[in-house]
CSV table of C-alpha atoms in Angstrom, one decimal:
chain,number,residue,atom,x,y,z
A,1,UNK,CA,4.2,-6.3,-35.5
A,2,UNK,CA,1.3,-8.1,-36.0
A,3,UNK,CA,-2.4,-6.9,-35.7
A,4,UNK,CA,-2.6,-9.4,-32.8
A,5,UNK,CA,0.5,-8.1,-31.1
A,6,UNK,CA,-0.8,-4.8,-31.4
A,7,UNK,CA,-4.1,-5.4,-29.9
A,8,UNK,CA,-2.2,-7.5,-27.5
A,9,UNK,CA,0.4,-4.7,-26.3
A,10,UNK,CA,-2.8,-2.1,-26.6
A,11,UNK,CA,-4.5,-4.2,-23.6
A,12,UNK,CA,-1.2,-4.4,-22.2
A,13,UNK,CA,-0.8,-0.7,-22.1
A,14,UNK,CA,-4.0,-0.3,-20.6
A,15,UNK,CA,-3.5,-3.0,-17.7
A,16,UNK,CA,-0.4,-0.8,-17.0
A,17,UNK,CA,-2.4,2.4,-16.8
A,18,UNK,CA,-4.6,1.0,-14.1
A,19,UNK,CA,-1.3,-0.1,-12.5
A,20,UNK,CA,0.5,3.3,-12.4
A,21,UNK,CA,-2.6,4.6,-11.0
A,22,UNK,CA,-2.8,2.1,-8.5
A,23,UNK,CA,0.9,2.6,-7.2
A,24,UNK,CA,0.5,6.5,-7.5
A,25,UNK,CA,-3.0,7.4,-6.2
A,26,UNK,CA,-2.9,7.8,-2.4
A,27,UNK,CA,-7.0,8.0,-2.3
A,28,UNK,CA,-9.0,5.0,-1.9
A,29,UNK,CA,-11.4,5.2,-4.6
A,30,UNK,CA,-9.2,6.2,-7.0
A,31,UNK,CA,-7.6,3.0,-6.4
A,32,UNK,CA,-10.9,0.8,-6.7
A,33,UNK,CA,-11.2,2.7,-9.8
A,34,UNK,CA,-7.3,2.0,-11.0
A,35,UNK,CA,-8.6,-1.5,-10.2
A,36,UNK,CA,-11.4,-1.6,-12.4
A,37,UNK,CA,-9.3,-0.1,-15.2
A,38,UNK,CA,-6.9,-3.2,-15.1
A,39,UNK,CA,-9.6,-5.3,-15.4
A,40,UNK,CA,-10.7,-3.4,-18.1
A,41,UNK,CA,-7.5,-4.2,-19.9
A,42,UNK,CA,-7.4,-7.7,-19.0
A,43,UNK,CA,-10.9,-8.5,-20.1
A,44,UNK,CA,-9.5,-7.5,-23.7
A,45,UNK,CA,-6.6,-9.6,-23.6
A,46,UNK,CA,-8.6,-12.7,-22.8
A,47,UNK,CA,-10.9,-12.3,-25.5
A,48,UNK,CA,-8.2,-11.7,-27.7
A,49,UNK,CA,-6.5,-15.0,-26.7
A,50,UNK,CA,-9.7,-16.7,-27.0
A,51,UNK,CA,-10.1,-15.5,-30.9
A,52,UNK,CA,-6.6,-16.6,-31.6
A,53,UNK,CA,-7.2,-20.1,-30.3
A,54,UNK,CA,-10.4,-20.8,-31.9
A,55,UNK,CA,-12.5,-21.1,-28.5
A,56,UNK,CA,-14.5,-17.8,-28.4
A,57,UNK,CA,-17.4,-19.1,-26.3
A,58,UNK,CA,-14.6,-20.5,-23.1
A,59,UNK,CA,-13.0,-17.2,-23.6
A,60,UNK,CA,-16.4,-15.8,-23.2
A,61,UNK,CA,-17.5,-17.7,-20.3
A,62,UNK,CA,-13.7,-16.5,-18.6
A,63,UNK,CA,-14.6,-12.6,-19.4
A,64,UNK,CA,-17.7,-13.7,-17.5
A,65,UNK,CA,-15.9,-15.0,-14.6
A,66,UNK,CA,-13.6,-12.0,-14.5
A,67,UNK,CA,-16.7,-9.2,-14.3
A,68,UNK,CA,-17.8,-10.9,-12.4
A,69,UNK,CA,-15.3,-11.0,-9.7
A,70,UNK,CA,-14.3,-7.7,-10.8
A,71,UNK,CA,-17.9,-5.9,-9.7
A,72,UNK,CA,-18.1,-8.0,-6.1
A,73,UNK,CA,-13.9,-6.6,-6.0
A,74,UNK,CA,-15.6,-3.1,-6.4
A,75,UNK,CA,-18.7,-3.6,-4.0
A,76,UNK,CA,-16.9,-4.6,-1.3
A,77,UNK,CA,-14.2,-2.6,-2.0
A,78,UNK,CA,-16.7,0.9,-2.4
A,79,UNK,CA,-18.5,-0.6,1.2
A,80,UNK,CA,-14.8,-0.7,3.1
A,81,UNK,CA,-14.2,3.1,2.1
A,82,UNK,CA,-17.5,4.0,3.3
A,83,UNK,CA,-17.0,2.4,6.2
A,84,UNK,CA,-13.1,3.7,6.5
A,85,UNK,CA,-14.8,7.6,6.1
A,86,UNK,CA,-17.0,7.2,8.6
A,87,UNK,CA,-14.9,5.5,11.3
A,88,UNK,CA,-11.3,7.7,10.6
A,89,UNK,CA,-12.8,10.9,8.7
A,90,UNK,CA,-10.1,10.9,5.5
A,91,UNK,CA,-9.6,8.4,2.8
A,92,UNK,CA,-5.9,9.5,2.3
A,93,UNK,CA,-3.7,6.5,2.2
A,94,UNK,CA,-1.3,8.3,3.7
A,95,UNK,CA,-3.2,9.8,6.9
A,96,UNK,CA,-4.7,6.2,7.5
A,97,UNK,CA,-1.0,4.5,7.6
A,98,UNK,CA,-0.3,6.9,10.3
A,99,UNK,CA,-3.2,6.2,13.2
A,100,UNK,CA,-2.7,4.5,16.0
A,101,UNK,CA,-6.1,3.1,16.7
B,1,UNK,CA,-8.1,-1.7,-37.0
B,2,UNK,CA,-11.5,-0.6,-35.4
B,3,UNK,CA,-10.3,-2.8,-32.2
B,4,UNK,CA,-7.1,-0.6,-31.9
B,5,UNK,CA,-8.9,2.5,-31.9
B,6,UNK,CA,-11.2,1.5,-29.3
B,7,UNK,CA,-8.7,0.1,-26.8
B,8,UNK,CA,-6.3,3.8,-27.6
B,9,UNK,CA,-9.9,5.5,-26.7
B,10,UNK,CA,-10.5,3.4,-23.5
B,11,UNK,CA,-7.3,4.0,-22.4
B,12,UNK,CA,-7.7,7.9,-23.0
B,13,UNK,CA,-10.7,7.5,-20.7
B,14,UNK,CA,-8.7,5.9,-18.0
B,15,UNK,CA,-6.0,8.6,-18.1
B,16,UNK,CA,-8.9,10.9,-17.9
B,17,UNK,CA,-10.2,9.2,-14.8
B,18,UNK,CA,-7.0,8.5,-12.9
B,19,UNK,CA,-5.8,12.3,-13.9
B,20,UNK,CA,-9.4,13.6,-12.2
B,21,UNK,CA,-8.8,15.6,-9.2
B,22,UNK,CA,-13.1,15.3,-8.3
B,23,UNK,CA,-14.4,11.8,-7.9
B,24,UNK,CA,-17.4,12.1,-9.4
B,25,UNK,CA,-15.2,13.3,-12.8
B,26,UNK,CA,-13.2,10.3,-12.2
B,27,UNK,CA,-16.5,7.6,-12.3
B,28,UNK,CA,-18.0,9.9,-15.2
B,29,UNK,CA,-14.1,9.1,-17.0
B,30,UNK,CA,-14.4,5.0,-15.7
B,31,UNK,CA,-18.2,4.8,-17.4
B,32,UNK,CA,-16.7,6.0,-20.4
B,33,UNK,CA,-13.6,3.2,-20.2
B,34,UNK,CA,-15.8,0.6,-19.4
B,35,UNK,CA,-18.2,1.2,-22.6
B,36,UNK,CA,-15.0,1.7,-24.9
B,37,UNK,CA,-14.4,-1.6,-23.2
B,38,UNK,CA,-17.6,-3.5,-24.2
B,39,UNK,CA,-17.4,-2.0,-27.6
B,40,UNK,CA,-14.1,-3.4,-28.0
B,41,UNK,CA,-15.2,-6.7,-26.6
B,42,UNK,CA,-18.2,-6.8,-29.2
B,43,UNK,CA,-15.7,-6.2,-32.5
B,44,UNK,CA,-13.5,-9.6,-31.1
B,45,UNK,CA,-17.0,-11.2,-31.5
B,46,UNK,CA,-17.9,-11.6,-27.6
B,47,UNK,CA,-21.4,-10.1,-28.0
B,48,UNK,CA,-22.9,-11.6,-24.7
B,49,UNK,CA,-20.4,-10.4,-22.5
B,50,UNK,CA,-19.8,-7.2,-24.2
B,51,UNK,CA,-23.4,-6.7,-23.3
B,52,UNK,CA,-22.7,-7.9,-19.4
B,53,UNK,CA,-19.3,-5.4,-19.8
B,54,UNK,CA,-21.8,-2.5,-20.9
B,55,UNK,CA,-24.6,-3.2,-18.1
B,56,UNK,CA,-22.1,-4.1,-15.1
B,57,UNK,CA,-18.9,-2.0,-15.4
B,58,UNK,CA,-20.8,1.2,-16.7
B,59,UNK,CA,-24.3,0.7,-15.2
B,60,UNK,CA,-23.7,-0.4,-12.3
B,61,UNK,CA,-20.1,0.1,-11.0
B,62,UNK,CA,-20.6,3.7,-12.2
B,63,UNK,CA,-23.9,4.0,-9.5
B,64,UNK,CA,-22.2,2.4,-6.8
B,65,UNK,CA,-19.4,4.5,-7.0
B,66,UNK,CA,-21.5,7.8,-7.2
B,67,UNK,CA,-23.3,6.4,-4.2
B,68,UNK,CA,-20.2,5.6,-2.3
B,69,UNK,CA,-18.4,8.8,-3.0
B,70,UNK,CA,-21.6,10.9,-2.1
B,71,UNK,CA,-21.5,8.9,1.1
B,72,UNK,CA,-18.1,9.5,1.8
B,73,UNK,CA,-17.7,12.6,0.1
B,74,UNK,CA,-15.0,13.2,-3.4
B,75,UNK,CA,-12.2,14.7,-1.5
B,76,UNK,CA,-10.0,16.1,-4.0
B,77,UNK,CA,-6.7,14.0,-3.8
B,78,UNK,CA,-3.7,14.6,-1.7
B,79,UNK,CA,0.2,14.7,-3.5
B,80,UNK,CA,0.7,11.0,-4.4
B,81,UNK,CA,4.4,10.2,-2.1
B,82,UNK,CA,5.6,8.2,-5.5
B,83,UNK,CA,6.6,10.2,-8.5
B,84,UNK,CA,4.9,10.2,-11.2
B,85,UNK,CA,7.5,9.6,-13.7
B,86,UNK,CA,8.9,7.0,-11.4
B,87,UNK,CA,5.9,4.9,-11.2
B,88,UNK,CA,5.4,5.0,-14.5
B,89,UNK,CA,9.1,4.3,-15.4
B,90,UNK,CA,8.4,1.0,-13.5
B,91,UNK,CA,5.1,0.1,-15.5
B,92,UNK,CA,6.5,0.9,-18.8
B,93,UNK,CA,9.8,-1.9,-17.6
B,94,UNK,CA,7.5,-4.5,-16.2
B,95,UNK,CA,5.7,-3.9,-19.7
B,96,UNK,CA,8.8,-4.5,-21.8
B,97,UNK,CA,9.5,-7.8,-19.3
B,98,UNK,CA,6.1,-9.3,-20.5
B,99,UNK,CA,6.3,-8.6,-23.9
B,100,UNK,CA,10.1,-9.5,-24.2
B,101,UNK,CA,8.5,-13.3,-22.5
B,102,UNK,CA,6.0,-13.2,-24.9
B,103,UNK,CA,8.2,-12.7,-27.8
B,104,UNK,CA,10.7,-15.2,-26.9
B,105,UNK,CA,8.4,-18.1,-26.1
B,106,UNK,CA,7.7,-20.4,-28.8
B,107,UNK,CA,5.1,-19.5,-31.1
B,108,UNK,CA,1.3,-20.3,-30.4
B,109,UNK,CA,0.2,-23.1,-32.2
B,110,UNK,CA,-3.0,-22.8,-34.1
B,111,UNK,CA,-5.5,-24.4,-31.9
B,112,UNK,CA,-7.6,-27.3,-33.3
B,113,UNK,CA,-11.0,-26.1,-34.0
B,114,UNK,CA,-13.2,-28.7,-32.3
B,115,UNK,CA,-16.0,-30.3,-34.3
B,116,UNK,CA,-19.0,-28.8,-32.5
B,117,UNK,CA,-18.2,-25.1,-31.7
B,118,UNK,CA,-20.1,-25.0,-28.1
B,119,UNK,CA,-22.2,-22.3,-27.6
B,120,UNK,CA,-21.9,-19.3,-25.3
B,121,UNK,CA,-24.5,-21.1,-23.1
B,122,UNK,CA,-23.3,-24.0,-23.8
B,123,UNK,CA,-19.8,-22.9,-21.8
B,124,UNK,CA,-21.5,-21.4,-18.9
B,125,UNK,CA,-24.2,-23.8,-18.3
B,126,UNK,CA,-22.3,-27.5,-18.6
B,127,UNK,CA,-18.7,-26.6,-19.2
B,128,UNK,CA,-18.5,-24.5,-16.4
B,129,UNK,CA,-21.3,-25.5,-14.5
B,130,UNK,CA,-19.4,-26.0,-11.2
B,131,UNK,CA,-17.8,-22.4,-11.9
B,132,UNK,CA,-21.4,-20.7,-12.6
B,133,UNK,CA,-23.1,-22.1,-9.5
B,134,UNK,CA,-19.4,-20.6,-6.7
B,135,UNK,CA,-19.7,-17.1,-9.1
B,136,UNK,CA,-23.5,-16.7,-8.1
B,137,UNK,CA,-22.6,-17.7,-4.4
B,138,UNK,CA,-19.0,-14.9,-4.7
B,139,UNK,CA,-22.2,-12.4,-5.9
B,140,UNK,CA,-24.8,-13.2,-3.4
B,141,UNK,CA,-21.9,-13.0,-0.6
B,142,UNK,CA,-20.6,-9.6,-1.8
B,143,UNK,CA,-24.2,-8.4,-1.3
B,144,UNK,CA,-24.2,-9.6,2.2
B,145,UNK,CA,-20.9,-8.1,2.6
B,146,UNK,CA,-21.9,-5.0,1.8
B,147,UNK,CA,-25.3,-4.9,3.5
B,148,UNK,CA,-23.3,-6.0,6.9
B,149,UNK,CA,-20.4,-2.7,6.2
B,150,UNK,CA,-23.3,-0.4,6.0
B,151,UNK,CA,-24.8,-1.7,8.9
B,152,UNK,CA,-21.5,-1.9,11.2
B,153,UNK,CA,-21.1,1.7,9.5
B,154,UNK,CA,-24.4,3.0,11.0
B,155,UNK,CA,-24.4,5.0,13.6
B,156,UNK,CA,-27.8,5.8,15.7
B,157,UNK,CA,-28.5,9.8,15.3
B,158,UNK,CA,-28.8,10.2,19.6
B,159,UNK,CA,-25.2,9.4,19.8
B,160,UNK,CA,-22.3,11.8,17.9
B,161,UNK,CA,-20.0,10.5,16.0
B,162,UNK,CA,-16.7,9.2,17.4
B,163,UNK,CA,-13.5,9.0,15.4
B,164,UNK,CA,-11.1,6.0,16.0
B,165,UNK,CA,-7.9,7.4,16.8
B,166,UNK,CA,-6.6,5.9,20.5
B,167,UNK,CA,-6.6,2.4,22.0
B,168,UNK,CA,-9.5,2.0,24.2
B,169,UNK,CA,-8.2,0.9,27.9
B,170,UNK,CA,-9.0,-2.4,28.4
B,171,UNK,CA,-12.6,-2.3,31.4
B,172,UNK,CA,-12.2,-3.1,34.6
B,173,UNK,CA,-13.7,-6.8,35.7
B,174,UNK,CA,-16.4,-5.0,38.3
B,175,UNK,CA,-17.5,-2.6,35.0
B,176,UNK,CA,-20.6,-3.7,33.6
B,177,UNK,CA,-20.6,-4.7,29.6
B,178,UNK,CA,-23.1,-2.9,27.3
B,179,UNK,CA,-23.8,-5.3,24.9
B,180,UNK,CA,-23.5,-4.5,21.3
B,181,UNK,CA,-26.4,-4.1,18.8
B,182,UNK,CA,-26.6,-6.9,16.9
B,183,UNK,CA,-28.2,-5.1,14.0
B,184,UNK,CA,-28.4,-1.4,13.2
B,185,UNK,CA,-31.3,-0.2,10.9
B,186,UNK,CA,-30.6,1.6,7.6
B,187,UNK,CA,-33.0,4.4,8.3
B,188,UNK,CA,-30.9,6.3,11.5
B,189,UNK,CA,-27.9,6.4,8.9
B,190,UNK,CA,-27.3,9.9,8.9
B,191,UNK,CA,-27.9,12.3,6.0
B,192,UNK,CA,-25.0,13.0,4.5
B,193,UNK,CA,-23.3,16.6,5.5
B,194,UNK,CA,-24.1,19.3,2.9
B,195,UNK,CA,-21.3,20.8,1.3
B,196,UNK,CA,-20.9,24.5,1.8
């Protein structure tokens, strides 16, 4: 395996972390935070990708784009859970899926 | 080399946050991830947004989440219904899908290097220009967002508290109709309950 495939499969891994803990977690903000760890891994692969095709300052300005997004993701996503706690009391995934309201 | 390590460490930082049972151990664990992150981004060369990477995702992700979960308080986390080894089982297939398309599609071709390597700003400011200007409104509109969620969230301190849990009867025609707020300060948010 190359050094690129490596790096490659290493952000892979790590885009798969955030996804196991987003299936698994049954609390909201350790899902915003499994989301953010995805990003994390993703953010890697595109730099990577823009090294190996000679176009590191567009693979910059998509990193950009992607923290960006990313962050108003997490603000708005951290603003609905506030807002979930104080209207239903838990954050528990699976207490929510069951109210009636 | 250097690259590899950083990525392995990020990702022990993840595990460390999705394995925290306290939410404020799980943003410490994220903070961590997301510098790993934007020192991993530096050694590929992206300096500028390895600095952006560093400010946002462990500055100030890390302080809203503190915020968020002293608001709502870091409820130590329930059984998850999935297994674990099931879920991850699935993640580690769907990884060996990707990688098995990646292997067997044809090999990247070395892109041609352009003449006049544009800059950083260069990308952002006329290549992209049109993408800058909607990623600015996507912030400024998040920050609205989450002003009006606090806002809808507030409740005035004269009046307790009331959980959503039943339908509301629809009012009779002859009831009068109390309209609604349309704005709710930030100062009668209530403090937040002190833990015993």
């Amino acid at each position: 395996m190359t050094g690129t495939a490596l790096t490659f499969s290493l952000a892979l891994g790590l885009v798969g972390l955030g996804l196991f803990g987003l299936l698994a977690s049954r609390h909201l903000v350790k899902i915003v935070i499994s989301l953010q760890i995805m990003t994390k891994g993703t953010l890697i692969a595109l730099m990577l990708a823009a090294n190996t095709s000679n176009q590191p300052a567009l693979g910059q300005s998509l990193v950009l784009s992607a923290i960006v997004v990313d962050t108003a993701t997490a603000v708005i996503g951290l603003a609905l859970i506030i807002l979930v706690k104080r209207l239903f009391g838990t954050l528990d995934l699976r207490e929510l899926s069951t109210l009636n309201g | 080399m250097i690259t590899n390590l950083l990525i392995i460490a990020a990702g022990f930082c993840a595990l460390g946050a999705l394995r925290s049972r306290s939410g404020l151990l799980a943003a410490g664990w994220l903070a961590g991830a997301s510098a790993l992150t934007a020192a991993t981004l530096a050694s590929l060369g992206g300096v500028q947004v390895a600095v952006l990477e560093l400010s946002v995702g462990a500055g100030l992700v890390t302080i809203l989440l503190v915020y968020a979960i002293s608001l709502a308080g870091g409820d130590p986390e329930g059984r998850s219904v999935l297994s674990g080894w099931l879920v991850a089982g699935l993640v580690m297939l769907l990884g060996a899908f990707i990688l098995l398309i990646i292997a067997s599609s044809a090999p990247a071709q070395a892109g041609v290097v352009p003449a006049d390597q544009p800059t950083f700003a260069t990308a952002i400011w006329q290549t992209r220009q049109l993408d800058t200007l909607l990623q600015v409104v996507v912030l400024f509109t998040s920050g609205l967002s989450l002003i009006g969620f606090l806002a809808t969230a507030a409740q005035p301190a004269s009046q307790p508290e009331t959980k959503v849990s039943k339908p509301q009867p629809a009012p009779s025609a002859s009831a009068p109709v109390t309209p609604l707020p349309l704005y709710t300060p930030l100062e009668s948010i209530p403090a937040p309950e002190a833990k015993q």
